mmCIF file of C-alpha atoms in Angstrom:
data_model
loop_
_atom_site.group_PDB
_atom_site.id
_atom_site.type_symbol
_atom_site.label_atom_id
_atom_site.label_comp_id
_atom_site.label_asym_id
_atom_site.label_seq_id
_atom_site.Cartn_x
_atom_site.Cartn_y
_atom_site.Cartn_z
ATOM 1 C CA UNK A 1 20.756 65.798 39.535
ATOM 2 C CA UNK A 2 17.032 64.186 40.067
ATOM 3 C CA UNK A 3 16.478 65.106 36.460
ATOM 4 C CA UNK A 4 19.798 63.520 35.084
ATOM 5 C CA UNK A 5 18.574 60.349 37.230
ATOM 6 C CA UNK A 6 15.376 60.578 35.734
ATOM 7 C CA UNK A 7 16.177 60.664 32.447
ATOM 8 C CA UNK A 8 19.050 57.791 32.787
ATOM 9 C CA UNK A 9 16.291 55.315 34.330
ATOM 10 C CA UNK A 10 14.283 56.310 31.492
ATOM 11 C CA UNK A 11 16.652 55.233 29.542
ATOM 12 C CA UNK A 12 17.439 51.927 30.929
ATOM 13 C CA UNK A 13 13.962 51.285 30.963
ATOM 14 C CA UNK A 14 13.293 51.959 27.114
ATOM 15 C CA UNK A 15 16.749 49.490 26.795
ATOM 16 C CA UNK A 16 14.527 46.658 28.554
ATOM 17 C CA UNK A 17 11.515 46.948 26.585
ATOM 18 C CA UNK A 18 13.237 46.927 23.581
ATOM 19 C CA UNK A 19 15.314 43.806 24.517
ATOM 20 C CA UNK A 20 11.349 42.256 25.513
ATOM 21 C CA UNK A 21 9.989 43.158 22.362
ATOM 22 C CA UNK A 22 12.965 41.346 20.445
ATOM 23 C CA UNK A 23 12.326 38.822 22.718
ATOM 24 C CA UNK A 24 8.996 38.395 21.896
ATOM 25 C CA UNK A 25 9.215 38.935 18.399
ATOM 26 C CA UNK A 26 11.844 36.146 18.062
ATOM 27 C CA UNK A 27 9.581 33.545 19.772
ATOM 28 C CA UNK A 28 6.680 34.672 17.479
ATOM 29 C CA UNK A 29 8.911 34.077 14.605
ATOM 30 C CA UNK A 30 10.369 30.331 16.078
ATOM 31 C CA UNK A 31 6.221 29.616 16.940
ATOM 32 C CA UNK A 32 5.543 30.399 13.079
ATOM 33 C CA UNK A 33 8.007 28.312 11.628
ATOM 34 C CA UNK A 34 7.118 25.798 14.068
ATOM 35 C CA UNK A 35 3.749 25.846 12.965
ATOM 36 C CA UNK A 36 4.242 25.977 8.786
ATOM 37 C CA UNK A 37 6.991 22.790 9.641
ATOM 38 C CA UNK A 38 3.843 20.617 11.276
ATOM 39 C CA UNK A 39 1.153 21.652 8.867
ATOM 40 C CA UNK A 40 3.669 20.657 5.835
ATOM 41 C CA UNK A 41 4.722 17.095 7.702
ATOM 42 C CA UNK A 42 3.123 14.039 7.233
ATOM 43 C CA UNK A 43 1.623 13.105 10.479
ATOM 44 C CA UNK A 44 -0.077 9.666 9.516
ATOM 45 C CA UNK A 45 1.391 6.724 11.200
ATOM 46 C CA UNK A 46 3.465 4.229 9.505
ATOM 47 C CA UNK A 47 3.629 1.056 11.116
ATOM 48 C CA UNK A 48 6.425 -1.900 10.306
ATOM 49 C CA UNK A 49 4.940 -5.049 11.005
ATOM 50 C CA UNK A 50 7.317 -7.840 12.369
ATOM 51 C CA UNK A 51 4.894 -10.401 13.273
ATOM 52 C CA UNK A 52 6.494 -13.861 14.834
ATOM 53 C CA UNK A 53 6.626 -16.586 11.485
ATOM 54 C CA UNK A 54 7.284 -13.935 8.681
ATOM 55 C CA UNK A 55 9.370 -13.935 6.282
ATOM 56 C CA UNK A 56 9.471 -10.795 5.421
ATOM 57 C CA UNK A 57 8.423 -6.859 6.671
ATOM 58 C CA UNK A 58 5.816 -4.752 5.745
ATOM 59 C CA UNK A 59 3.981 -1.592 6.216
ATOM 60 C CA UNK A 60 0.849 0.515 7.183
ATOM 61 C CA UNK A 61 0.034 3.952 6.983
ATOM 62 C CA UNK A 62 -3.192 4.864 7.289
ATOM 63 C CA UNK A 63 -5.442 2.945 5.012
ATOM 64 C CA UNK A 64 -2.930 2.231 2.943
ATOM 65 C CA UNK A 65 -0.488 -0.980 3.243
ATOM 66 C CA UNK A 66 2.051 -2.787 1.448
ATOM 67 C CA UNK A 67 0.913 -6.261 -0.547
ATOM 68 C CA UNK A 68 3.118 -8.098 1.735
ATOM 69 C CA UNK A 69 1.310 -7.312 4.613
ATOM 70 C CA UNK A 70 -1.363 -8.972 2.770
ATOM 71 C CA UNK A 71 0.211 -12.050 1.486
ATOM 72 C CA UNK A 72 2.463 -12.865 4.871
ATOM 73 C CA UNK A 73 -0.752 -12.639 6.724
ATOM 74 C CA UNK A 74 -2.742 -15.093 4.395
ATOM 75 C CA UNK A 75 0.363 -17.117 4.828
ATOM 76 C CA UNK A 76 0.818 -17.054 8.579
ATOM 77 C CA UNK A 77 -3.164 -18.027 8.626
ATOM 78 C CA UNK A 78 -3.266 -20.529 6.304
ATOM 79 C CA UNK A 79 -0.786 -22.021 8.030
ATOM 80 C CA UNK A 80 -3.171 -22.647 11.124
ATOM 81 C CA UNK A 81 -5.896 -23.867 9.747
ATOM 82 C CA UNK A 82 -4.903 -25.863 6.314
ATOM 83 C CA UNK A 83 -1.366 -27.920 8.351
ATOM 84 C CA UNK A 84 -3.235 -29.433 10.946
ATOM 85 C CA UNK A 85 -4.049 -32.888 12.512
ATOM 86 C CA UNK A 86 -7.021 -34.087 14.253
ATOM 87 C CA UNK A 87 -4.918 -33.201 17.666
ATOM 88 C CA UNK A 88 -3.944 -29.719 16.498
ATOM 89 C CA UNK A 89 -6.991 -28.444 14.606
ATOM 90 C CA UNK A 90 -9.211 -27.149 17.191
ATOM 91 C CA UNK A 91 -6.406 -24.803 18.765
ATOM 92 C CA UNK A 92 -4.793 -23.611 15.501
ATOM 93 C CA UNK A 93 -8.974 -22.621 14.721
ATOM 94 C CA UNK A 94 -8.837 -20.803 17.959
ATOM 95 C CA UNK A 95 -5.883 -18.665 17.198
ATOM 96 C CA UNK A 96 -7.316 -18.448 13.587
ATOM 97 C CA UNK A 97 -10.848 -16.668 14.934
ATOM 98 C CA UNK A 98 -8.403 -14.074 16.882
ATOM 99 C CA UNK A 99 -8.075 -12.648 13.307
ATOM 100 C CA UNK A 100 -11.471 -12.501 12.036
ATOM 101 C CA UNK A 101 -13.694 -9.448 11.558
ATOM 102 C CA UNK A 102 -17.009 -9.587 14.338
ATOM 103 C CA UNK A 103 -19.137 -9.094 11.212
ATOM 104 C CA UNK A 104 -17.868 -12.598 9.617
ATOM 105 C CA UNK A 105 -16.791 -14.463 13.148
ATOM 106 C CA UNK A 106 -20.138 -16.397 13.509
ATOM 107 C CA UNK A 107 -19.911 -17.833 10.219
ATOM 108 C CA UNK A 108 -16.646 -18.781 10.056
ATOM 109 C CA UNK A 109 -16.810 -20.301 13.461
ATOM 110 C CA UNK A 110 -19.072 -22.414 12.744
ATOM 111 C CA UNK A 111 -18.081 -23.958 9.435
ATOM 112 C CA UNK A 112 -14.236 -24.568 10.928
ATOM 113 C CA UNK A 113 -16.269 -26.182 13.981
ATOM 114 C CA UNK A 114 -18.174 -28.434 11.498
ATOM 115 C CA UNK A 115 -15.199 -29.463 9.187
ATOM 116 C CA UNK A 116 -12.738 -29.688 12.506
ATOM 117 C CA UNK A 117 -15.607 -32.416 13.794
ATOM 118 C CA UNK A 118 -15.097 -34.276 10.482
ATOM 119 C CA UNK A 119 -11.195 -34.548 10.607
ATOM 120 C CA UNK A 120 -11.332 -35.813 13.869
ATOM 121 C CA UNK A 121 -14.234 -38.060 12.921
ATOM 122 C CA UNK A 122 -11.928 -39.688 9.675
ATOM 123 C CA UNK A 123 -8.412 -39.131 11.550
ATOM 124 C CA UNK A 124 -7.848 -37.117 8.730
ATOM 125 C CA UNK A 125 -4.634 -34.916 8.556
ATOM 126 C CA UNK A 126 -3.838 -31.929 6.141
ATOM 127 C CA UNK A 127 -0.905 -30.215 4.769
ATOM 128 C CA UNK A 128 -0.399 -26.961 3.137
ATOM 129 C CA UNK A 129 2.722 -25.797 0.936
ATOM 130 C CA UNK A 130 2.101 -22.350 -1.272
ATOM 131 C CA UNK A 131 3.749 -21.553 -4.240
ATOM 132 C CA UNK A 132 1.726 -18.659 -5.804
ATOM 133 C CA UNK A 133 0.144 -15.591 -4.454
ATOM 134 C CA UNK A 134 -2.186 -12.955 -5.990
ATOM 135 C CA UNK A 135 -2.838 -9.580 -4.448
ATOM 136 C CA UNK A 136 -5.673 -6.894 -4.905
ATOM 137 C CA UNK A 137 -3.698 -4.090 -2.780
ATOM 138 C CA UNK A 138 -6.875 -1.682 -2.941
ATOM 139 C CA UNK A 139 -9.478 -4.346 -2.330
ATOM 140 C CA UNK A 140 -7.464 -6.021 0.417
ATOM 141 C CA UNK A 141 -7.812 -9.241 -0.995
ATOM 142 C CA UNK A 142 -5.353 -11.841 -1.952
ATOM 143 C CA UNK A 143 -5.724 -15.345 -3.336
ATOM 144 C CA UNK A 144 -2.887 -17.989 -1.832
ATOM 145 C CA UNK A 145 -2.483 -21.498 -4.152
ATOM 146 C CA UNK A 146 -0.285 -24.185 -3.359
ATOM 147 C CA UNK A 147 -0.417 -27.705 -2.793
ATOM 148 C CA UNK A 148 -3.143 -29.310 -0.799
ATOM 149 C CA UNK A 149 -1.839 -32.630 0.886
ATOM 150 C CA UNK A 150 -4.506 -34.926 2.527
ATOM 151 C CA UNK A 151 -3.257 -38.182 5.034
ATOM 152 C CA UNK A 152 -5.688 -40.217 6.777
ATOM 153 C CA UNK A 153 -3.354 -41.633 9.473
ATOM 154 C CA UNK A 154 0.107 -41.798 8.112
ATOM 155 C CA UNK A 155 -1.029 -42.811 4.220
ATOM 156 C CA UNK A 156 -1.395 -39.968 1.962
ATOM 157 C CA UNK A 157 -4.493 -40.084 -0.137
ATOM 158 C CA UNK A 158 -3.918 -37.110 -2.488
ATOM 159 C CA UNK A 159 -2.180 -33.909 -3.387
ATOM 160 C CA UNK A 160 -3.816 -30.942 -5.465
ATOM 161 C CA UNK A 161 -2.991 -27.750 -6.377
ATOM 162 C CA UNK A 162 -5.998 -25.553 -4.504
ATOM 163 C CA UNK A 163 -6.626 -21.932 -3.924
ATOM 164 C CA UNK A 164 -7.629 -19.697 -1.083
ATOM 165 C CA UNK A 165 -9.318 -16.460 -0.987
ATOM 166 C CA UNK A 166 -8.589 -13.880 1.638
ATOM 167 C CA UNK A 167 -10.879 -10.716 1.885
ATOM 168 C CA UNK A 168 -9.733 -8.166 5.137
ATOM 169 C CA UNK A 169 -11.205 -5.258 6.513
ATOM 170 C CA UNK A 170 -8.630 -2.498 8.076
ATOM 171 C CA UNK A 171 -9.163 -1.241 11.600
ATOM 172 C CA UNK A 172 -6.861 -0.208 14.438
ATOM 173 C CA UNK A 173 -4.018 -0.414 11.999
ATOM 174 C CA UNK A 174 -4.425 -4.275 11.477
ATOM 175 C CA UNK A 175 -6.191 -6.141 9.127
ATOM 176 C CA UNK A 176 -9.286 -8.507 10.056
ATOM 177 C CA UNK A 177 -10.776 -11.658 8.096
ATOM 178 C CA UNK A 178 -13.956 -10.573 6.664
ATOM 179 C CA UNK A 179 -13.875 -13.869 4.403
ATOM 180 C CA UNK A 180 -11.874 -17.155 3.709
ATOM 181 C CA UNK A 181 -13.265 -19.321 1.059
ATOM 182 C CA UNK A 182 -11.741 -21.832 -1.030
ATOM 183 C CA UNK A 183 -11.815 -20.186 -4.810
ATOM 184 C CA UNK A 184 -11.340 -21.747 -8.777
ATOM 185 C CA UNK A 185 -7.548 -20.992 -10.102
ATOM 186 C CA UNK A 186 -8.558 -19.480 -13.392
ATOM 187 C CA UNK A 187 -10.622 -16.984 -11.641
ATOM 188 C CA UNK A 188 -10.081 -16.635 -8.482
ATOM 189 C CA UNK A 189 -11.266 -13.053 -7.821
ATOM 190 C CA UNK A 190 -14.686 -14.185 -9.016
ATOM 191 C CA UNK A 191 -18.070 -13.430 -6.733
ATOM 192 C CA UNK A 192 -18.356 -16.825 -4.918
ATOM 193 C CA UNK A 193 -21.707 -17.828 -3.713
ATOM 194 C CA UNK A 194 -20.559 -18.869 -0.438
ATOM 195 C CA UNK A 195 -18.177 -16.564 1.899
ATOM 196 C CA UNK A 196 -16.741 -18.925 4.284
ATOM 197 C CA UNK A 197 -14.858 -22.455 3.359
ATOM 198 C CA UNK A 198 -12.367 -24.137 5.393
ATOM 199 C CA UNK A 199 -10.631 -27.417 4.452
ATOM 200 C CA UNK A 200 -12.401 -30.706 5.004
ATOM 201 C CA UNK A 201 -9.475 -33.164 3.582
ATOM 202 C CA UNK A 202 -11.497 -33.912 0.703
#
């Protein structure tokens, strides 16, 4: 009787391991597949941008970005700095400078400081409408051209066609000024002596 007890717990027991071991085996087999599905999967982050003002979306992932993210940019900050007024200039520089790199800020400061002095100085007014840009994806550059329109007061003196040169550097997923400089047309891309230019209404 003690042996056919015996041997029937025995039994049951060997039943339990065995349902354990599947057990355990199945989980080993769920962690494995688990861990082949994250090693194969893309984990870099792609960011849309929706910035207020833009026209259009873009992305980021990783170092890499769509040339939209580079041309609405140079548009949203051309915007600030080329439509202003002797009222509006020193703020629209102030959101401006929230966008440049810490390596470039100093200069760029000071030469928007300098030409922002001389528009208030003339009453001199400025107004900016693109019509062409041209992006270097991998050298995070792109050159904006439009028409440049100068008032002093409410009389307009001129309208050109001028380009803008945009170099960024990429950090925390957003791209940073690391130069703004008025450039030629035919060759914009060119090595410019100077690396920072802002409008002066001339």
């Amino acid at each position: 009787m003690k042996r056919d007890h015996y041997e029937s717990e025995k039994t049951a027991a060997k039943a339990r391991e065995a349902r354990w071991r599947m057990m355990a085996f199945g989980l080993l087999a769920v962690n494995i597949v688990l861990s082949v599905t994250v090693a194969g999967t893309d984990t870099t982050e792609k960011t849309i941008v929706v910035p207020p003002t833009l026209e259009k979306p873009f992305w980021v992932k990783g170092s890499e970005m769509s040339p939209e993210y580079l041309e609405e940019m140079s548009r949203y900050l051309t915007g600030l700095v080329l439509n202003v007024t002797p009222k509006s200039v020193d703020g629209n520089v102030d959101v401006f400078l929230r966008y440049v790199a810490p390596e470039a800020f100093g200069d760029i400061r000071t030469t928007m400081a300098v030409q922002g002095e001389r528009l208030k100085r003339d009453n001199v007014s400025t107004a900016f409408y693109p019509v062409d840009y041209q992006t270097k994806v991998k050298q995070r550059q792109t050159v904006i051209t439009g028409d440049f329109t100068t008032m002093v007061g409410k009389q307009v003196v001129s309208t050109v066609r001028r380009s803008w040169r945009f170099s960024y550097s990429l950090a925390g997923g957003r791209l940073w000024v690391s130069e703004f400089l008025e450039v030629e047309s035919e060759h914009p891309f060119e090595a410019a002596d100077e690396t920072v230019t802002a409008p002066s209404g001339q």
